[in-house]
Each structure stands twice: as structure tokens, then as C-alpha cells.
DNA sequence: CTGAAAGCGCTTACAG
DNA sequence: CTGAAAGCGCTTACAG
């Protein structure tokens, strides 16, 4: 159907070997021949079958990206950062969404390997994610983004989430808050544990105790942020400030508090995590701990590219970027 | 490196042909043999090389999705709709972002074809997009989403954008507005032309004339929406309402108007298009013309799946969904 | 600088 | 029900 190097060989009178070499700009073939062959190829509308090529070279210029949920605005920018960098080097990306379901994650790893992807960039769902990859393919380069499983010798690019939790909590305490709630996401991930640990350590250090009724965990999206805020309100033990483990949760909390007639920030202060685009929207103005997502994606891509190019195993790349506190309008001084 | 059917054949004593058949659950092989072989495969950690398989079957279970910009929240839900459906049928997706640049779109089409994708779902950048695909591959199934090139016999799933433009404009006129501005996106796309045409026809029909100084086109994102709103304000000819050709533009307009001290909706009403998630946010509450993006993605996937399954050419699938006006809080009656 | 040949991992008529 | 063989479209030592 499609035209192949065999067709070009027939047309030009060379063998497929020479055609292949010419098309790959091999130094072993004369310029004259290269020109002749590439002209014929263009004229005939040839497009290389990279699948066949991948079969013999044993890898494709394809890398897989696995994220939990592309509709969480956290991810598109990260993905774009990775794609822009990868594309410059001629790599294409398979994108997989697992919707937070571990079986899907495993299935995607398998599929990526079976499609001969050269590497995987992923935001892992659990501490076992690295093992899952290694069980399926002992050698494929992997770099984790945003979150990293608690494993040794892995590559990851993330922010220092513990420090972020500390920063957010200290900021609120500096504003005079004492009764601070925490609404977090999936506890299986290092990211969520670290953010919460930062919160907990600072609270313990300042007040010597933690009010467990003000600590909630749930799926990290708007509707569950809304739900947990409603739970807190219903339980009647109202905090003066809330730390949300991501902006989506924070948005859900804001929605809920507004619907219950609370004034933000005068009744309750809110701080989020991630600094997604919509947090800076007029009308939202969420104070948050920023994560440079585009850069994380780009750095992950650069890292995996380096792994591709190197013959020897490289020391693990483990980067904890400094989280930046973005002060907008959802936090105010505590009233006495 | 990885284990192949050859290894399994050696281990079990069958030939690769039988192993291949067994693994594909062919009716030509006995259950006993199937079990024996699949046990061995599992024990050995076999994962099928789909690249090799694709080479001989001449297609992979891969479909490409091409969109302008994944960070526009319009797309993630559409992509998810397509992916969820495709995944159920065992298809994986290549995702391509072209950032609105036509050369990138062409490059992506080539790459998808060279990687033997079985079909392409795309939001085209121009009327030529269909020809570009056909030039590279005369037969690959394509379905357009959201926007469709002005070509015959193509498959597309979209909303009736003309009707959407009409609805938005009539709603504003019903509220008593006369001086209505229009801030639109990329004029190369049918979508934008149709939305604007709806606006223009209604305005002409009601007022007999159009104020060209209140009509702007630019790249469809927040910052350019902001920019064009600023232009209108600076020119001093202030409208009482603005139609934005998408929600992102509307958000930029709102940001700009607020910064200039306007009250929305009392000074100026705003209506958008798309109903992205963030338009319903507390603090935003954008009135908009909804596009059921997840469903569009899912329908596109179903359509392409049908094309895969059919031997004869199918009549083109051309679906214009009815756009729904979502009334929230950014439009008010015009003051006299 | 070019060719002949083997092979990447799989599938699939053709035999038996 | 199973095997032997050809082939998918490409690349790459090995010769010359």
C-alpha cells in the first residue's frame, strides 16, 4: 500500500541497503547518490516506516508519559514541558491516563513496553510503581515527576514537598492562626505524605498537639475538597484556616465555604498547593505553594534524554526544587 | 534482551507458529497446548512485542490525537473522552500538541503515519488539514473534533457553532443590549468563522449594521482576550456587552475589565463559549455556550472504531450537536 | 561507495 | 491440531 524503500530501490536501480543508507544520511554513500535517492523518495511520497525501523534498532523514538488525570490542570503544563523538550530531539510521546487506578498504571507500563517505548516519564500512584516497571522491563529508563516512590536509586524531579508543607503552615501561623485544618489527597503518594508531614511537624512544634478531627484525606479533586469542607462544617468545629494539599481541593473548599456563607479570607483563610493556572484568576486569587510544572516536565525530558544517550548507568538524578509561596488574597490575619 | 516467542517455543518444545497462535487464542490450537504455553509465557515474564506484530498485521492498535494546546482546558476533557473509549477497545493514543502552528500539525500527521497509527482524531488548524493528511496517507481514517475543515466527505463531531453564535447574541439582545462587542480567535478555523457569522447575522438582522471597531480577532487565550479588551477600552467606544469566542478569552476580558474598575455584569455583560470547568467556579460564574467536550471525544472515538471495523467505506459521519446556553452571572439587563 | 544476505519478533497461508 | 517457510519494512555487519 504505502511506498517502501523497496519501491525506491526498484525506481532508482540501487539496492535497498543503499537506499536505506542514503535516507539515513550515512557517510558511506556519495552525495550524488543521496540526492538522487532523496529526490525519488520525495517524488514518490515516501514516509519512513518507523515501526519497521524500531524493530531492528530495537527501540523507537517514543517515550511514554503516565499521569493520573489529564483533566487536573496540574498535568497539562507538565506534559507540555516534557513534550516540547522531547519533540526538539525528535521524540514522540504516548500519553496515558490512569484515573488514579493502580491496575491501569500497570497496564500502561506493559503497553508502553510492548510498544517499545524508549523510556517512561510518570507521576506514580504508589511506592510500588517503580517495582512494577522493573518487573515488566528491567532496563527501561524511568523518571518520576511531581511525586516519587520511596525507592532507592530512582530518578525524579519534584519540589521539596515537605518544605512546602512547612512553608504553608508557618505562613498561616505567622498570620496568627492556631486552629488550622488540613485537607489532603491520596495518602499512598510520597507527595501527599511529605506535604502533610510538613504541616504536622510545624503544628506539633508550635502547639504541641494536633486536632485529628480537622484532618481529612480524600481523592484530590474539587468535588472531594468540597465534600471534606462540608464535613468539617457539619461537625461544627470550625477552623480559622485550612491547608489544602492541592489547588483543586482548595477550589472545592472555597466553593463550599462560600455556599455556607463564610467570608474568605476574613472568616477562614485558605492556602493551596501547585499554583495551577486558574488559581490566579480574578475572582479566585488563591494563595498557594507553587510548583514549576512546565520546568519539571522539561527537566524530566532532559534527564531521560541523557539516559538514552549514555552507555554506562548514570548516578540517579534526584531533584527537589524549592517550593515558592505565592501570596494572593485567600489568607488574612486571624481575628482574636 | 526481552523474552520472545522463540524463547517460549524453545522452552515448551512447540514451534513459534504454535506459540503465536496459542498466545492469540486461535481456535486452531488445543486448549491443553494453550494452557501449557500461556503458563510458560507468564512464568517467563513474556510481554508481546506489538511493534513486530504491527509490522506484519500492518497496523498497530494505536490512534493519534492532535490538538492545538493541551493546556487549554477545552482539550483535556475531550481527550479523556476519546481515550476512555479507545482504551476499552484496547487502543492506545499518541497525543500531539501543535501550539497552533501548521507546520507542527503536518509534522505530527507524518509522524503518526510513520508510526503506523491506525487512525487520527484531530482538531484541525485550517481548512487544509484534511488535504495534508490525505497527501501523506490516502486511506487512514480521520475524524475531526470540535472544529472541522470546510471539506466534503469528512467525518466530524462538533457543535453547531453558527447556532451557538446566534444563541449567545440573541440572549444579549433579549437583555436589551445594542452595543455588543465580539472578541474572537483564529479566523482560519470554521468554528471561529461560524460563531462570528452567527453573531454578525443576528446583529445585522436586528440593527442593520455592525460596528467594526468593536470586533477583534486574536490568538484564543487569556492573555490575548485581556489584550483585546484593553484595546477596546483604550479606544473609548465602550460596549455594554461582549461576546467572546471562547471561555479563555472571556476570562481574560473579565480580568481586564475588573482591573479597569468595571462591574460585571452591571457595567458590561460577558458571554463565552465552551463551558470549560473553570467557568463554573465560584468567583467566576461565566455565562457561556456549552460544548459537551467529553461526549465529543467519546463519539469521535466510537466513530473511528467503527471505521476500523468496516471493510467498505462508510458514509461520512457529520454531527452537529446542539449548543446549550448556560446562564450564570456575567450577563445582566442593559441599563437605559 | 555499493551490494548480497541475515535478521529484528511476529503472523499466516500452505501442508500434512 | 501442529510445523516449515515466507514475509512485514527496515538496518547492518560482511564483502568487494
XYZ file of C-alpha atoms (C1' of nucleotides) in Angstrom:
704
model
C 0.000 0.000 0.000
C 2.332 2.654 1.257
C 5.550 3.071 -0.632
C 8.665 1.432 0.798
C 12.387 1.541 0.280
C 11.993 -1.457 -1.980
C 9.953 0.693 -4.351
C 12.583 3.386 -4.277
C 15.288 0.807 -4.895
C 13.445 -0.507 -7.915
C 12.911 3.002 -9.240
C 16.471 4.201 -8.803
C 18.281 0.964 -9.577
C 20.094 0.841 -6.242
C 19.609 -1.855 -3.631
C 17.510 -1.368 -0.522
C 20.705 -1.235 1.524
C 21.934 1.808 -0.334
C 18.530 3.420 -0.247
C 18.348 2.898 3.490
C 21.806 4.356 3.982
C 21.114 7.322 1.742
C 17.882 8.128 3.500
C 19.675 7.981 6.828
C 22.364 10.281 5.510
C 25.093 7.710 6.038
C 28.637 8.935 5.315
C 29.152 5.703 3.386
C 27.171 6.899 0.383
C 28.116 9.518 -2.159
C 26.366 12.860 -2.214
C 25.307 12.307 -5.775
C 23.523 9.086 -4.844
C 21.968 10.639 -1.768
C 20.474 13.427 -3.816
C 19.207 11.080 -6.468
C 17.573 8.822 -3.908
C 16.092 11.526 -1.770
C 14.617 13.173 -4.838
C 12.986 9.929 -5.836
C 11.719 9.428 -2.287
C 10.146 12.851 -2.232
C 8.621 12.427 -5.635
C 7.118 9.109 -4.650
C 5.742 10.427 -1.368
C 7.772 8.100 0.768
C 7.377 8.244 4.529
C 9.624 6.018 6.545
C 8.042 3.173 8.441
C 9.431 3.816 11.878
C 7.818 0.701 13.214
C 9.967 -1.477 10.993
C 12.956 0.624 11.823
C 12.258 0.312 15.526
C 12.054 -3.416 15.221
C 15.602 -3.701 14.012
C 17.164 -0.889 16.004
C 15.280 -2.291 18.960
C 13.801 0.990 20.051
C 11.548 3.663 18.765
C 11.910 7.373 19.315
C 8.908 7.163 21.558
C 8.594 7.912 25.224
C 5.595 7.233 27.381
C 4.090 9.693 29.828
C 1.810 8.327 32.522
C -0.258 10.658 34.670
C -3.256 10.114 36.898
C -5.621 12.583 35.294
C -5.093 14.888 32.392
C -8.149 16.946 33.345
C -6.407 18.031 36.514
C -4.811 21.263 35.274
C -1.716 20.328 37.187
C -0.732 17.936 34.418
C -1.173 19.596 31.055
C 1.599 22.093 31.668
C 3.912 19.433 32.977
C 3.165 17.268 29.959
C 3.706 20.184 27.652
C 7.073 20.914 29.243
C 8.114 17.337 28.624
C 6.696 17.189 25.107
C 8.270 20.422 23.960
C 11.693 19.194 25.034
C 11.240 15.685 23.696
C 9.941 16.908 20.381
C 13.024 19.030 19.834
C 15.060 15.849 19.951
C 12.688 14.048 17.637
C 10.841 12.006 20.218
C 7.116 11.395 20.253
C 5.024 10.733 23.291
C 2.415 8.213 24.255
C 0.114 9.721 26.841
C -1.612 7.537 29.409
C -4.222 8.496 31.980
C -4.787 6.056 34.784
C -7.521 7.880 36.687
C -5.762 7.047 39.918
C -6.270 3.310 39.429
C -3.212 1.176 40.023
C -4.241 -1.638 37.676
C -4.421 0.914 34.883
C -0.957 2.122 35.723
C 0.410 -1.401 35.422
C -1.454 -1.951 32.176
C 0.002 1.235 30.762
C 3.536 0.273 31.702
C 3.052 -3.044 29.941
C 1.594 -1.418 26.890
C 4.393 1.133 26.679
C 6.975 -1.638 26.898
C 5.178 -3.774 24.354
C 5.219 -0.784 22.039
C 8.959 -0.494 22.530
C 8.949 2.925 24.111
C 12.438 4.038 24.854
C 11.604 5.474 28.253
C 8.845 6.398 30.668
C 8.122 9.639 32.465
C 5.498 9.127 35.125
C 3.752 10.514 38.132
C 3.499 7.307 40.151
C 0.423 6.227 42.012
C 2.210 4.368 44.764
C 5.518 3.329 46.236
C 5.329 0.126 44.240
C 5.215 1.825 40.862
C 8.944 1.555 40.337
C 8.929 -2.156 41.037
C 6.062 -2.620 38.634
C 8.111 -1.095 35.876
C 11.193 -3.124 36.703
C 9.262 -6.343 36.803
C 7.981 -5.719 33.288
C 11.212 -4.304 31.947
C 14.428 -4.426 33.940
C 16.215 -1.747 31.969
C 13.889 0.860 30.503
C 14.825 4.363 31.689
C 12.234 5.868 34.022
C 11.980 9.290 35.509
C 9.355 10.215 38.022
C 7.790 13.619 38.146
C 5.958 15.562 40.797
C 5.805 12.663 43.107
C 8.339 9.914 43.685
C 8.002 6.446 45.095
C 10.001 5.786 48.253
C 12.626 3.735 46.442
C 16.378 3.952 46.198
C 18.305 4.907 43.113
C 15.397 6.218 41.135
C 15.313 9.360 39.037
C 12.862 12.056 39.972
C 12.149 15.725 39.550
C 9.854 17.281 42.118
C 9.574 20.079 44.582
C 10.590 19.611 48.179
C 7.094 18.836 49.339
C 7.990 18.642 52.994
C 9.410 22.139 52.836
C 6.264 23.254 51.021
C 4.087 21.922 53.817
C 6.269 23.704 56.323
C 6.145 26.984 54.400
C 2.374 26.989 54.049
C 1.801 26.173 57.701
C 4.336 28.646 59.019
C 2.798 31.376 56.893
C -0.604 30.728 58.430
C 0.816 30.586 61.946
C 2.638 33.838 61.269
C -0.758 35.322 60.474
C -1.903 34.324 63.959
C -3.818 31.143 63.107
C -3.921 28.314 65.606
C -6.868 26.232 64.620
C -5.753 25.046 61.211
C -7.379 22.228 59.267
C -5.658 20.038 56.666
C -7.462 18.504 53.715
C -5.204 16.184 51.758
C -5.194 13.818 48.795
C -4.135 10.240 48.180
C -2.072 9.099 51.156
C -0.310 6.452 49.098
C 1.917 9.015 47.497
C 5.084 10.436 48.887
C 3.995 13.902 47.829
C 0.934 13.851 49.997
C 2.731 12.297 52.912
C 5.518 14.863 52.727
C 3.180 17.836 52.499
C 1.199 16.567 55.439
C 4.328 15.780 57.415
C 5.495 19.369 56.925
C 2.154 20.566 58.244
C 2.168 18.170 61.169
C 5.713 18.871 62.276
C 5.174 22.623 62.313
C 1.860 22.325 64.149
C 3.349 19.986 66.722
C 6.343 22.194 67.177
C 4.184 25.275 67.761
C 1.222 23.881 69.639
C 2.390 20.511 70.886
C -0.752 18.801 69.606
C -2.840 18.083 66.515
C -6.629 18.139 66.261
C -7.368 14.973 64.295
C -10.950 15.977 63.632
C -9.574 18.757 61.418
C -7.501 16.424 59.295
C -9.132 14.814 56.266
C -7.931 12.785 53.325
C -9.810 12.052 50.125
C -9.442 11.905 46.355
C -7.694 15.125 45.328
C -10.191 16.963 43.193
C -12.721 19.770 43.522
C -15.733 17.721 44.458
C -13.911 15.876 47.210
C -12.429 19.102 48.525
C -15.979 20.397 48.672
C -17.117 17.259 50.450
C -14.467 17.348 53.144
C -15.026 21.051 53.781
C -18.713 20.272 54.206
C -17.821 17.528 56.670
C -15.772 19.900 58.748
C -18.528 22.496 58.760
C -21.094 19.915 59.691
C -19.011 18.624 62.544
C -19.168 22.159 63.926
C -15.514 22.500 64.892
C -14.708 25.380 62.538
C -11.054 26.250 61.890
C -9.771 29.739 61.090
C -7.569 28.432 58.302
C -7.295 25.418 56.013
C -4.307 23.955 54.231
C -5.341 22.068 51.093
C -2.850 19.640 49.611
C -3.572 20.894 46.140
C -5.317 23.786 44.439
C -8.177 21.718 43.125
C -9.086 20.706 46.665
C -8.727 24.355 47.702
C -11.119 25.432 44.951
C -13.667 22.894 46.153
C -13.249 24.154 49.714
C -13.764 27.746 48.621
C -16.876 26.790 46.718
C -18.247 25.027 49.800
C -17.385 27.800 52.233
C -18.966 30.421 50.030
C -22.103 28.392 49.718
C -22.225 28.240 53.507
C -21.859 31.996 53.755
C -18.286 32.188 55.014
C -16.115 35.114 54.040
C -12.711 34.212 52.612
C -10.256 35.241 53.942
C -11.890 37.112 56.806
C -13.686 34.144 58.350
C -11.423 31.412 57.091
C -8.087 31.543 55.295
C -7.241 29.017 52.578
C -3.911 28.008 51.153
C -3.378 25.542 48.318
C -0.562 23.743 46.535
C 0.589 23.663 42.884
C -0.354 27.116 41.595
C -2.467 25.867 38.700
C -3.384 28.492 36.128
C -6.856 29.054 37.491
C -5.666 29.923 40.960
C -4.559 33.297 39.716
C -7.885 34.028 38.083
C -9.621 37.237 39.053
C -12.299 36.145 41.475
C -10.187 33.294 42.800
C -6.801 34.717 43.765
C -5.749 31.682 45.698
C -2.693 31.871 47.918
C -0.688 28.755 47.179
C 2.639 26.976 47.193
C 3.850 26.953 43.617
C 5.243 24.011 41.741
C 7.028 24.911 38.475
C 5.270 22.283 36.435
C 6.452 23.157 32.955
C 10.034 23.158 34.185
C 9.578 19.853 35.965
C 8.301 18.303 32.755
C 11.131 19.815 30.759
C 13.767 18.672 33.246
C 12.323 15.179 33.277
C 12.582 15.100 29.497
C 16.164 16.328 29.579
C 17.012 13.701 32.147
C 15.545 10.865 30.151
C 17.277 12.108 27.002
C 20.568 11.985 28.879
C 19.838 8.439 29.972
C 19.180 7.476 26.364
C 22.495 8.892 25.251
C 24.641 7.348 27.912
C 26.054 3.843 27.686
C 27.073 3.498 31.297
C 24.495 3.730 34.056
C 24.298 7.277 35.372
C 24.003 8.203 39.039
C 20.343 8.799 39.858
C 19.034 12.275 39.171
C 17.093 13.402 42.206
C 15.958 16.975 42.186
C 13.931 18.709 44.858
C 13.105 22.175 43.663
C 12.413 24.882 46.152
C 8.676 25.494 46.544
C 7.649 29.120 46.286
C 4.887 30.642 48.373
C 2.613 32.733 46.159
C 0.715 35.167 48.330
C -2.591 36.263 46.859
C -5.863 37.011 48.578
C -7.240 33.962 50.368
C -5.305 34.345 53.599
C -5.746 37.047 56.226
C -4.666 37.664 59.792
C -6.526 35.591 62.343
C -9.098 37.535 64.326
C -8.722 37.365 68.098
C 17.171 -8.915 25.821
C 13.453 -9.202 26.343
C 11.959 -12.621 26.047
C 10.336 -13.573 22.736
C 8.091 -16.257 21.377
C 11.224 -18.008 20.186
C 12.261 -18.455 23.796
C 8.857 -19.807 24.692
C 8.982 -22.164 21.726
C 12.346 -23.495 22.832
C 11.101 -23.939 26.379
C 7.875 -25.696 25.510
C 9.054 -27.640 22.501
C 6.476 -26.171 20.133
C 7.297 -24.023 17.142
C 6.937 -20.259 17.128
C 3.896 -20.623 14.901
C 2.046 -22.600 17.524
C 3.205 -20.300 20.291
C 1.979 -17.308 18.349
C -1.375 -18.950 17.714
C -1.764 -20.054 21.310
C -0.972 -16.607 22.648
C -3.530 -15.130 20.282
C -6.109 -17.635 21.421
C -6.513 -19.099 17.955
C -9.217 -21.762 17.600
C -6.694 -23.839 15.693
C -4.807 -24.862 18.805
C -5.899 -27.258 21.522
C -6.828 -25.976 24.936
C -4.207 -28.149 26.540
C -1.475 -26.568 24.431
C -2.823 -23.084 25.015
C -2.680 -23.544 28.747
C 0.775 -25.015 28.652
C 2.090 -22.181 26.519
C 0.404 -19.382 28.372
C 1.708 -20.742 31.645
C 5.211 -20.773 30.298
C 4.762 -17.252 28.940
C 3.637 -15.970 32.304
C 6.405 -17.732 34.149
C 8.994 -16.297 31.797
C 7.624 -12.772 32.041
C 6.798 -12.527 28.368
C 5.300 -9.326 27.039
C 4.338 -9.309 23.407
C 6.255 -7.049 21.095
C 3.420 -5.167 19.496
C 5.783 -3.366 17.206
C 6.744 -6.595 15.480
C 3.145 -7.629 15.419
C 2.134 -4.306 13.911
C 4.723 -4.722 11.197
C 3.113 -7.861 9.890
C -0.514 -7.047 10.541
C 0.257 -3.665 9.023
C -1.285 -1.666 11.801
C -0.931 -1.089 15.462
C -3.709 -0.601 17.967
C -2.665 2.992 18.178
C -4.581 6.110 17.322
C -3.202 9.598 17.205
C -4.865 12.621 18.746
C -3.773 16.035 17.541
C -4.841 19.179 19.366
C -3.588 22.736 19.338
C -2.856 23.124 23.015
C -3.333 20.693 25.826
C -3.064 23.475 28.402
C -6.291 24.967 27.110
C -8.786 23.268 29.450
C -11.037 22.768 26.490
C -8.940 19.814 25.377
C -8.163 17.579 28.328
C -11.773 16.522 28.769
C -12.220 15.911 25.078
C -9.032 13.859 25.019
C -10.142 11.939 28.055
C -13.463 11.151 26.416
C -11.651 9.748 23.428
C -9.065 7.868 25.457
C -11.565 6.251 27.777
C -13.487 4.865 24.818
C -10.420 3.849 22.848
C -8.842 2.147 25.824
C -11.885 -0.028 26.328
C -11.289 -1.431 22.871
C -7.602 -1.919 23.524
C -6.305 1.104 21.664
C -3.557 3.393 22.868
C -3.162 7.004 21.977
C -0.361 9.181 20.771
C -1.002 12.732 21.855
C 0.313 15.644 19.806
C 0.249 19.336 20.627
C 0.866 21.714 17.782
C 0.644 25.036 19.629
C -1.423 26.395 16.777
C 1.439 26.058 14.296
C 0.531 24.465 10.990
C 3.985 23.050 10.274
C 3.770 21.172 13.551
C 0.416 19.773 12.570
C 1.850 18.433 9.334
C 4.855 17.001 11.152
C 2.560 15.241 13.589
C 0.477 13.710 10.842
C 3.640 12.379 9.220
C 4.933 11.024 12.475
C 1.653 9.314 13.281
C 1.616 7.674 9.861
C 5.244 6.639 10.099
C 4.411 5.035 13.416
C 1.597 3.110 11.738
C -1.224 4.627 13.751
C -4.494 3.148 12.722
C -6.372 6.433 12.740
C -6.259 10.089 13.655
C -8.612 12.186 15.751
C -7.809 15.840 15.379
C -8.902 19.401 15.953
C -7.661 20.871 12.689
C -5.827 24.168 12.444
C -7.078 25.073 8.987
C -9.224 24.099 6.054
C -6.203 22.410 4.501
C -5.684 19.966 7.337
C -7.666 17.225 5.662
C -5.668 17.509 2.465
C -2.465 17.367 4.450
C -3.490 14.054 5.916
C -4.570 12.642 2.566
C -1.376 13.686 0.887
C 0.616 11.768 3.467
C -1.724 8.820 3.680
C -4.628 8.370 1.266
C -6.551 5.929 3.416
C -6.001 6.417 7.143
C -9.294 7.045 8.945
C -9.623 10.578 10.272
C -12.250 12.169 12.416
C -12.264 15.815 13.237
C -13.413 17.143 16.561
C -14.622 20.496 17.768
C -13.769 22.191 14.560
C -13.972 20.866 11.041
C -12.250 21.912 7.849
C -14.509 23.104 5.069
C -14.120 19.906 3.052
C -16.567 17.411 1.627
C -16.999 13.885 2.846
C -15.058 14.217 6.042
C -16.025 12.860 9.430
C -16.527 15.311 12.250
C -18.166 15.700 15.623
C -18.801 19.248 16.746
C -21.466 21.568 17.986
C -23.444 23.729 15.614
C -21.234 26.736 16.081
C -23.339 29.039 13.951
C -26.350 28.305 16.093
C -24.209 28.907 19.172
C -23.234 32.342 17.921
C -26.872 33.078 17.231
C -27.974 31.916 20.673
C -25.397 33.964 22.538
C -26.156 37.115 20.594
C -29.927 36.761 20.795
C -29.676 36.247 24.538
C -27.782 39.513 24.913
C -30.184 41.371 22.647
C -33.074 39.951 24.651
C -31.456 41.541 27.694
C -31.668 44.887 25.919
C -28.097 45.182 24.685
C -27.377 47.007 21.443
C -23.733 47.880 21.597
C -22.196 44.456 21.620
C -18.526 43.716 21.004
C -17.104 40.482 19.642
C -13.661 39.169 20.542
C -12.790 36.091 18.537
C -9.987 33.587 17.984
C -8.179 32.155 14.991
C -10.102 33.124 11.853
C -8.674 30.210 9.903
C -10.987 27.773 11.580
C -14.512 27.007 10.662
C -15.511 27.119 14.305
C -14.491 30.703 14.713
C -15.961 31.754 11.411
C -19.272 30.088 12.245
C -19.527 31.576 15.715
C -18.792 35.002 14.361
C -21.185 34.575 11.461
C -23.938 33.734 13.944
C -23.152 36.915 15.817
C -22.977 39.021 12.682
C -26.182 37.752 11.139
C -28.193 38.394 14.292
C -26.712 41.852 14.777
C -27.341 42.782 11.164
C -30.854 41.459 11.331
C -31.653 43.464 14.468
C -29.723 46.653 13.921
C -28.913 46.660 10.233
C -25.287 47.483 10.884
C -22.108 46.300 12.583
C -19.598 48.448 14.457
C -16.277 47.143 13.163
C -14.318 48.909 15.886
C -15.938 46.525 18.366
C -14.841 43.402 16.510
C -11.446 41.941 17.310
C -9.635 38.737 16.465
C -6.543 37.350 18.113
C -4.991 34.170 19.447
C -7.629 32.497 21.622
C -6.215 32.517 25.116
C -6.498 34.544 28.291
C -3.701 36.986 27.675
C -4.976 37.875 24.212
C -8.514 38.224 25.499
C -7.124 40.633 28.049
C -5.217 42.490 25.343
C -8.204 42.974 23.050
C -10.419 44.086 25.920
C -7.758 46.636 26.810
C -7.730 47.819 23.193
C -11.467 48.344 23.226
C -11.316 50.268 26.483
C -8.481 52.392 25.258
C -10.294 53.262 22.065
C -13.022 54.674 24.286
C -16.004 53.187 22.490
C -17.244 51.049 25.385
C -19.851 48.353 24.669
C -22.470 47.193 27.154
C -21.832 43.547 26.358
C -19.105 41.368 24.874
C -19.311 38.003 23.128
C -16.063 36.057 23.482
C -15.486 33.189 21.079
C -14.232 31.005 23.903
C -14.157 30.944 27.687
C -10.436 31.541 27.928
C -10.827 34.794 26.027
C -13.787 35.659 28.262
C -11.686 35.067 31.370
C -9.023 37.400 30.032
C -11.665 40.020 29.284
C -13.080 39.752 32.792
C -9.629 40.129 34.288
C -9.040 43.239 32.196
C -12.411 44.829 32.912
C -12.046 44.274 36.634
C -8.615 45.827 36.603
C -10.145 48.858 34.903
C -12.827 49.098 37.570
C -15.803 47.888 35.550
C -18.583 45.985 37.257
C -19.583 42.689 35.641
C -22.390 42.292 34.739
C -23.791 45.684 35.709
C -21.477 47.794 33.550
C -20.655 45.204 30.949
C -22.091 41.737 30.295
C -19.828 38.910 29.129
C -20.696 35.648 27.438
C -18.231 32.926 26.497
C -18.104 29.643 24.583
C -17.156 26.092 25.589
C -18.101 25.911 29.272
C -14.696 24.862 30.483
C -14.573 23.582 34.058
C -13.309 26.856 35.483
C -16.171 28.897 34.120
C -18.426 27.486 36.792
C -16.001 28.314 39.560
C -17.307 30.371 42.437
C -15.987 33.850 41.760
C -16.188 33.368 38.011
C -19.693 32.139 37.167
C -19.340 32.780 33.484
C -22.423 32.644 31.292
C -21.433 30.599 28.271
C -22.472 28.412 25.366
C -21.629 24.851 26.359
C -19.858 22.293 24.260
C -20.085 18.710 25.579
C -16.408 18.001 25.198
C -16.152 14.623 26.856
C -19.012 13.355 24.694
C -17.462 14.791 21.556
C -14.229 12.960 22.324
C -16.097 9.756 23.076
C -18.193 9.990 19.912
C -15.118 10.631 17.824
C -13.535 7.514 19.286
C -16.640 5.454 18.584
C -16.705 6.734 15.042
C -13.105 5.864 14.352
C -13.576 2.441 15.902
C -16.460 1.841 13.515
C -14.284 2.896 10.597
C -11.641 0.393 11.703
C -14.157 -2.404 11.793
C -15.769 -1.758 8.463
C -14.402 -3.055 5.190
C -16.483 -0.915 2.899
C -16.192 2.846 3.051
C -18.857 4.284 5.339
C -20.903 7.399 4.614
C -19.277 10.343 6.373
C -20.287 10.875 9.982
C -21.090 14.536 10.422
C -22.569 15.509 13.728
C -23.529 18.981 14.835
C -24.626 18.834 18.433
C -26.986 21.408 19.767
C -25.153 24.082 21.756
C -26.632 24.778 25.167
C -26.730 28.227 26.699
C -25.578 28.063 30.323
C -26.836 31.109 32.149
C -24.736 32.089 35.131
C -23.849 35.506 36.458
C -21.917 37.532 33.930
C -24.846 38.894 31.957
C -27.422 41.430 33.108
C -30.090 43.605 31.579
C -28.753 46.576 29.708
C -29.231 49.859 31.510
C -31.026 52.559 29.601
C 30.992 3.748 -2.344
C 27.628 -0.264 -3.219
C 25.638 -4.978 -2.902
C 24.108 -9.592 -1.027
C 22.415 -11.583 2.986
C 20.884 -12.165 7.571
C 17.903 -10.758 10.991
C 14.614 -7.767 14.273
C 9.839 -10.547 16.553
C 5.962 -11.595 14.964
C 1.877 -13.655 11.782
C -0.159 -16.501 8.333
C -1.124 -19.016 4.207
C 0.210 -23.706 2.827
C 0.901 -28.566 4.008
C 0.177 -32.555 6.483
C -4.035 -29.623 15.767
C 0.978 -28.511 14.554
C 5.037 -27.388 11.645
C 8.069 -25.323 7.946
C 8.587 -21.284 5.409
C 7.856 -16.811 3.670
C 7.368 -12.193 4.657
C 6.167 -7.369 7.046
C 9.955 -2.850 6.039
C 13.797 -1.783 7.645
C 19.150 -1.882 9.233
C 23.792 -3.519 9.388
C 27.809 -6.318 9.622
C 30.445 -8.563 5.934
C 32.479 -8.433 1.324
C 34.263 -6.328 -2.502
